[in-house]
Each structure stands twice: as structure tokens, then as C-alpha cells.
Amino acid sequence: MINRRTVLLSGGALAALALGTGSAMAAGYPEKSIELLIPFSAGGGNDQVARALAAELDGILGQSVVPIQKTGAGGYVAAQAVATAAPDGYTLGHQSLGTLMLGSLMKEQVLDPMTELRFVAQMALIQSAIAVRADSPYQTLDDLVAALKAAPGDLAWGHTGRGGFHFVNGASLLAATGTEALDVPFKGSSNTVAALLGGEIDYAFLSTSNYLGFEDEMRILAFAADQRDDLLPDVPTVAEAGIDMVTVATPSVVTVHKDTPDEIVTALQAAIREAVARPSYRERLNGMGIAPVFADEAQILAYLDRNLGPWKELVDAAAATAG
């Protein structure tokens, strides 16, 4: 059985939301517009987080921060573009850190994020939720696990693609409970939601943002986390349900070239800290079902140091589950 290690940034990150100031900007930076490369399709939750941040940074930095879609290879097309750009702070990347690092553990990629990128700051946190239809007979996570044990392989579960953090959380649940279920990947969260509501699958791993708007049609049984979601405080965690499993959340982070000067990274961290603290940003993310959470470079690296080992265990378990 996999030992539980929570893959979340500490709650102390919110306490670090002291406002940055213009005086924190590196001398002469920025002197022109900045590109923010987004590896996600337009209109999705991660894309909206990046655009919300860019809108706030415009005023803080005094220069335009221009969101640019650069999709492909699970975020690695955008990551490579950042890694090969000039190390001057004018090309930023937005990444879903959990997905990016899981991708690097699952197969050889075009780059190693740990050695070829710098993680400037975190600006949001997305967690995995276990969802069923509102008319499902499973009222609790215990009910679902009991059904999985009673009929091995009969139930079907959906997610947004193998290799992503929803899939790995789902595989972790099965491994932790010694159960089996049919793994059904879908292209994107909207297709996963449609399959769940249409009865094609029995349960799904989704984000809170996918639940909003479907409150009368869906029920969240638990969060794959050790802390409850602020937007759905009555929903328990898997740990509270007595399941000892590794959980993976995915921080949204800003990256730069590995050789970007410290003073520029520090300036960007201060600007992002201020952006995340602004009520306009926090209200916009809360409205999307996404938690606005700040962490700096040192906190992100400490988080990865704590959790890359458990993630590797999850990747191996997920690969075995997928066959």
C-alpha cells in the first residue's frame, strides 16, 4: 500500500501574502512588454488563471504582459520555448506544475524542468475531486469503495487524460484500496463531465471548477487532498474518509529561463505576490472554483523536494494500472 504523502503546498503560503511594491522592481526592468506563454487551450481554467494574472501584472509592472497560447506535448512545447528564450525576464511561462513534473517522470521529455527552468512563483492551486452524478447510489466515498470491492472491474471512471494529475489520483485511490475499475480517458474536462452526466462512467476525478454550474447534477464525494477546499468546506478529504493514499494537487506557477538573473526573479516574485493578494484577482479565481495561493521560488523547490519521491511511486502505480 502506498503511504500517504500530501502533495500540496503548505497552508502557510496564504500567510505570505504581504503586498509587494514598485520599489521591489529590478532597476530598469521591465522596459518593454512581457510575453506569458500559456500551454493550455483558450477558455479553460488554467488559461483563465494565466490571463487573470497577466491583467493584474500589467498595472503592477507598468508594462503589458501579453498572454500567448503555445500548446502541445502536455505543456512541454511552452516549457521548451521558455528554456530556449533569452534569460532576460521578457519570456515567462505558465505551467501546471503537477502535470509538468508528472510528465517528466512518466517518460523522457525534451527538457528537464528541474535543471532548465526557474520556478518564479505560484499563483493558484487546483485540486482533484471525486465526483458522481446527483442520482448516483454512492452518497459517500465509503459507498463508492464498497462498490468497487464488491464488483472488481465493473465500474468505470473518467479523467482528463493519462499522465495528468486527475488520472494519477484515480490510480492512487485504486491502489490504496486494492480495487479495480475501468479507466476511461477523455479529451478535456468538458468531455469528462458530459460522460459522467450522460451515464457513460460511474465516477470521475475532476476539479472544483468543473463542478461549478452543475451543482444540481453532480455530487462531490471527497477531495484528493489533506485539506478541505475553501469553496466546498463541507466536502471531506480522502484522508478524513480513512483512505491512506498519496494525493497530487497541481500548483499553477510562472517559469523563466534557468539563467534569469536573481534580481529579475525577485522583482517578478514581488509583483506576483501583490497580484495574488489583490481582491480583484482573488474574486476572479474564486468565481472559477480555483484557489488563489502564492508561494515563492524557495517554497516551490522545497515542495518538489518533499514530493518527487511519492510522485514517482504514483507514476509507477499508474503505469501498472493503465497496463
PDB file of N, CA and C in Angstrom, residues 114-157:
ATOM      1  N   MET A 114      13.574  20.668 -13.831  1.00  0.00           N
ATOM      2  CA  MET A 114      14.329  20.987 -12.622  1.00  0.00           C
ATOM      3  C   MET A 114      15.667  21.656 -12.925  1.00  0.00           C
ATOM      4  N   THR A 115      16.230  21.402 -14.094  1.00  0.00           N
ATOM      5  CA  THR A 115      17.549  21.950 -14.415  1.00  0.00           C
ATOM      6  C   THR A 115      17.513  23.030 -15.493  1.00  0.00           C
ATOM      7  N   GLU A 116      16.414  23.130 -16.235  1.00  0.00           N
ATOM      8  CA  GLU A 116      16.377  24.061 -17.363  1.00  0.00           C
ATOM      9  C   GLU A 116      15.387  25.203 -17.190  1.00  0.00           C
ATOM     10  N   LEU A 117      14.661  25.208 -16.078  1.00  0.00           N
ATOM     11  CA  LEU A 117      13.726  26.291 -15.789  1.00  0.00           C
ATOM     12  C   LEU A 117      13.942  26.776 -14.359  1.00  0.00           C
ATOM     13  N   ARG A 118      13.506  28.015 -14.092  1.00  0.00           N
ATOM     14  CA  ARG A 118      13.369  28.501 -12.724  1.00  0.00           C
ATOM     15  C   ARG A 118      11.892  28.686 -12.437  1.00  0.00           C
ATOM     16  N   PHE A 119      11.474  28.245 -11.271  1.00  0.00           N
ATOM     17  CA  PHE A 119      10.082  28.396 -10.860  1.00  0.00           C
ATOM     18  C   PHE A 119       9.969  29.696 -10.070  1.00  0.00           C
ATOM     19  N   VAL A 120       9.437  30.708 -10.706  1.00  0.00           N
ATOM     20  CA  VAL A 120       9.425  32.053 -10.121  1.00  0.00           C
ATOM     21  C   VAL A 120       8.476  32.138  -8.932  1.00  0.00           C
ATOM     22  N   ALA A 121       7.228  31.746  -9.151  1.00  0.00           N
ATOM     23  CA  ALA A 121       6.220  31.875  -8.095  1.00  0.00           C
ATOM     24  C   ALA A 121       4.985  31.079  -8.468  1.00  0.00           C
ATOM     25  N   GLN A 122       4.216  30.736  -7.454  1.00  0.00           N
ATOM     26  CA  GLN A 122       2.914  30.097  -7.626  1.00  0.00           C
ATOM     27  C   GLN A 122       1.831  31.157  -7.473  1.00  0.00           C
ATOM     28  N   MET A 123       0.751  31.013  -8.273  1.00  0.00           N
ATOM     29  CA  MET A 123      -0.345  31.976  -8.145  1.00  0.00           C
ATOM     30  C   MET A 123      -1.715  31.324  -7.976  1.00  0.00           C
ATOM     31  N   ALA A 124      -1.783  29.971  -8.009  1.00  0.00           N
ATOM     32  CA  ALA A 124      -3.062  29.295  -7.834  1.00  0.00           C
ATOM     33  C   ALA A 124      -2.810  27.832  -7.513  1.00  0.00           C
ATOM     34  N   LEU A 125      -3.848  27.159  -7.025  1.00  0.00           N
ATOM     35  CA  LEU A 125      -3.757  25.743  -6.695  1.00  0.00           C
ATOM     36  C   LEU A 125      -5.050  25.056  -7.132  1.00  0.00           C
ATOM     37  N   ILE A 126      -4.896  23.971  -7.888  1.00  0.00           N
ATOM     38  CA  ILE A 126      -6.039  23.207  -8.374  1.00  0.00           C
ATOM     39  C   ILE A 126      -5.965  21.804  -7.772  1.00  0.00           C
ATOM     40  N   GLN A 127      -7.069  21.344  -7.199  1.00  0.00           N
ATOM     41  CA  GLN A 127      -7.123  20.039  -6.549  1.00  0.00           C
ATOM     42  C   GLN A 127      -8.065  19.098  -7.294  1.00  0.00           C
ATOM     43  N   SER A 128      -7.902  17.819  -7.012  1.00  0.00           N
ATOM     44  CA  SER A 128      -8.719  16.775  -7.613  1.00  0.00           C
ATOM     45  C   SER A 128      -9.879  16.421  -6.697  1.00  0.00           C
ATOM     46  N   ALA A 129     -11.068  16.300  -7.280  1.00  0.00           N
ATOM     47  CA  ALA A 129     -12.259  15.904  -6.536  1.00  0.00           C
ATOM     48  C   ALA A 129     -12.852  14.646  -7.156  1.00  0.00           C
ATOM     49  N   ILE A 130     -13.405  13.789  -6.316  1.00  0.00           N
ATOM     50  CA  ILE A 130     -14.062  12.568  -6.789  1.00  0.00           C
ATOM     51  C   ILE A 130     -15.551  12.867  -6.913  1.00  0.00           C
ATOM     52  N   ALA A 131     -16.054  12.806  -8.143  1.00  0.00           N
ATOM     53  CA  ALA A 131     -17.428  13.236  -8.424  1.00  0.00           C
ATOM     54  C   ALA A 131     -18.272  12.086  -8.951  1.00  0.00           C
ATOM     55  N   VAL A 132     -19.556  12.114  -8.592  1.00  0.00           N
ATOM     56  CA  VAL A 132     -20.553  11.188  -9.137  1.00  0.00           C
ATOM     57  C   VAL A 132     -21.774  12.004  -9.564  1.00  0.00           C
ATOM     58  N   ARG A 133     -22.689  11.361 -10.280  1.00  0.00           N
ATOM     59  CA  ARG A 133     -23.932  12.043 -10.626  1.00  0.00           C
ATOM     60  C   ARG A 133     -24.777  12.250  -9.371  1.00  0.00           C
ATOM     61  N   ALA A 134     -25.641  13.221  -9.422  1.00  0.00           N
ATOM     62  CA  ALA A 134     -26.510  13.508  -8.273  1.00  0.00           C
ATOM     63  C   ALA A 134     -27.422  12.336  -7.946  1.00  0.00           C
ATOM     64  N   ASP A 135     -27.799  11.543  -8.967  1.00  0.00           N
ATOM     65  CA  ASP A 135     -28.683  10.396  -8.729  1.00  0.00           C
ATOM     66  C   ASP A 135     -27.910   9.102  -8.482  1.00  0.00           C
ATOM     67  N   SER A 136     -26.602   9.199  -8.300  1.00  0.00           N
ATOM     68  CA  SER A 136     -25.785   8.019  -8.047  1.00  0.00           C
ATOM     69  C   SER A 136     -26.149   7.396  -6.711  1.00  0.00           C
ATOM     70  N   PRO A 137     -26.068   6.083  -6.602  1.00  0.00           N
ATOM     71  CA  PRO A 137     -26.331   5.435  -5.306  1.00  0.00           C
ATOM     72  C   PRO A 137     -25.206   5.666  -4.297  1.00  0.00           C
ATOM     73  N   TYR A 138     -24.087   6.211  -4.748  1.00  0.00           N
ATOM     74  CA  TYR A 138     -22.943   6.405  -3.864  1.00  0.00           C
ATOM     75  C   TYR A 138     -23.038   7.784  -3.207  1.00  0.00           C
ATOM     76  N   GLN A 139     -23.393   7.763  -1.932  1.00  0.00           N
ATOM     77  CA  GLN A 139     -23.554   9.010  -1.186  1.00  0.00           C
ATOM     78  C   GLN A 139     -22.240   9.468  -0.555  1.00  0.00           C
ATOM     79  N   THR A 140     -21.344   8.541  -0.316  1.00  0.00           N
ATOM     80  CA  THR A 140     -20.069   8.839   0.324  1.00  0.00           C
ATOM     81  C   THR A 140     -18.954   8.101  -0.397  1.00  0.00           C
ATOM     82  N   LEU A 141     -17.722   8.450  -0.074  1.00  0.00           N
ATOM     83  CA  LEU A 141     -16.582   7.742  -0.647  1.00  0.00           C
ATOM     84  C   LEU A 141     -16.562   6.296  -0.162  1.00  0.00           C
ATOM     85  N   ASP A 142     -16.969   6.074   1.074  1.00  0.00           N
ATOM     86  CA  ASP A 142     -17.064   4.697   1.575  1.00  0.00           C
ATOM     87  C   ASP A 142     -17.998   3.860   0.713  1.00  0.00           C
ATOM     88  N   ASP A 143     -19.119   4.451   0.302  1.00  0.00           N
ATOM     89  CA  ASP A 143     -20.069   3.738  -0.577  1.00  0.00           C
ATOM     90  C   ASP A 143     -19.407   3.348  -1.889  1.00  0.00           C
ATOM     91  N   LEU A 144     -18.662   4.281  -2.466  1.00  0.00           N
ATOM     92  CA  LEU A 144     -18.006   4.017  -3.751  1.00  0.00           C
ATOM     93  C   LEU A 144     -16.964   2.914  -3.608  1.00  0.00           C
ATOM     94  N   VAL A 145     -16.139   3.004  -2.572  1.00  0.00           N
ATOM     95  CA  VAL A 145     -15.099   1.990  -2.371  1.00  0.00           C
ATOM     96  C   VAL A 145     -15.732   0.615  -2.135  1.00  0.00           C
ATOM     97  N   ALA A 146     -16.826   0.578  -1.385  1.00  0.00           N
ATOM     98  CA  ALA A 146     -17.519  -0.698  -1.149  1.00  0.00           C
ATOM     99  C   ALA A 146     -18.007  -1.304  -2.464  1.00  0.00           C
ATOM    100  N   ALA A 147     -18.523  -0.459  -3.362  1.00  0.00           N
ATOM    101  CA  ALA A 147     -18.996  -0.935  -4.658  1.00  0.00           C
ATOM    102  C   ALA A 147     -17.830  -1.429  -5.514  1.00  0.00           C
ATOM    103  N   LEU A 148     -16.714  -0.738  -5.460  1.00  0.00           N
ATOM    104  CA  LEU A 148     -15.529  -1.168  -6.200  1.00  0.00           C
ATOM    105  C   LEU A 148     -15.051  -2.534  -5.719  1.00  0.00           C
ATOM    106  N   LYS A 149     -15.087  -2.736  -4.413  1.00  0.00           N
ATOM    107  CA  LYS A 149     -14.644  -4.011  -3.851  1.00  0.00           C
ATOM    108  C   LYS A 149     -15.633  -5.138  -4.160  1.00  0.00           C
ATOM    109  N   ALA A 150     -16.915  -4.806  -4.212  1.00  0.00           N
ATOM    110  CA  ALA A 150     -17.939  -5.821  -4.450  1.00  0.00           C
ATOM    111  C   ALA A 150     -17.951  -6.312  -5.886  1.00  0.00           C
ATOM    112  N   ALA A 151     -17.534  -5.458  -6.819  1.00  0.00           N
ATOM    113  CA  ALA A 151     -17.592  -5.824  -8.238  1.00  0.00           C
ATOM    114  C   ALA A 151     -16.310  -5.368  -8.935  1.00  0.00           C
ATOM    115  N   PRO A 152     -15.202  -6.064  -8.718  1.00  0.00           N
ATOM    116  CA  PRO A 152     -13.919  -5.650  -9.299  1.00  0.00           C
ATOM    117  C   PRO A 152     -13.973  -5.511 -10.818  1.00  0.00           C
ATOM    118  N   GLY A 153     -13.593  -4.340 -11.305  1.00  0.00           N
ATOM    119  CA  GLY A 153     -13.526  -4.098 -12.737  1.00  0.00           C
ATOM    120  C   GLY A 153     -14.833  -3.727 -13.394  1.00  0.00           C
ATOM    121  N   ASP A 154     -15.950  -3.739 -12.655  1.00  0.00           N
ATOM    122  CA  ASP A 154     -17.254  -3.458 -13.270  1.00  0.00           C
ATOM    123  C   ASP A 154     -17.531  -1.960 -13.408  1.00  0.00           C
ATOM    124  N   LEU A 155     -17.054  -1.164 -12.477  1.00  0.00           N
ATOM    125  CA  LEU A 155     -17.310   0.276 -12.537  1.00  0.00           C
ATOM    126  C   LEU A 155     -16.314   0.949 -13.476  1.00  0.00           C
ATOM    127  N   ALA A 156     -16.748   2.054 -14.079  1.00  0.00           N
ATOM    128  CA  ALA A 156     -15.888   2.829 -14.984  1.00  0.00           C
ATOM    129  C   ALA A 156     -15.674   4.216 -14.407  1.00  0.00           C
ATOM    130  N   TRP A 157     -14.440   4.700 -14.515  1.00  0.00           N
ATOM    131  CA  TRP A 157     -14.141   6.045 -14.018  1.00  0.00           C
ATOM    132  C   TRP A 157     -13.454   6.854 -15.102  1.00  0.00           C
TER     133      TRP A 157
END
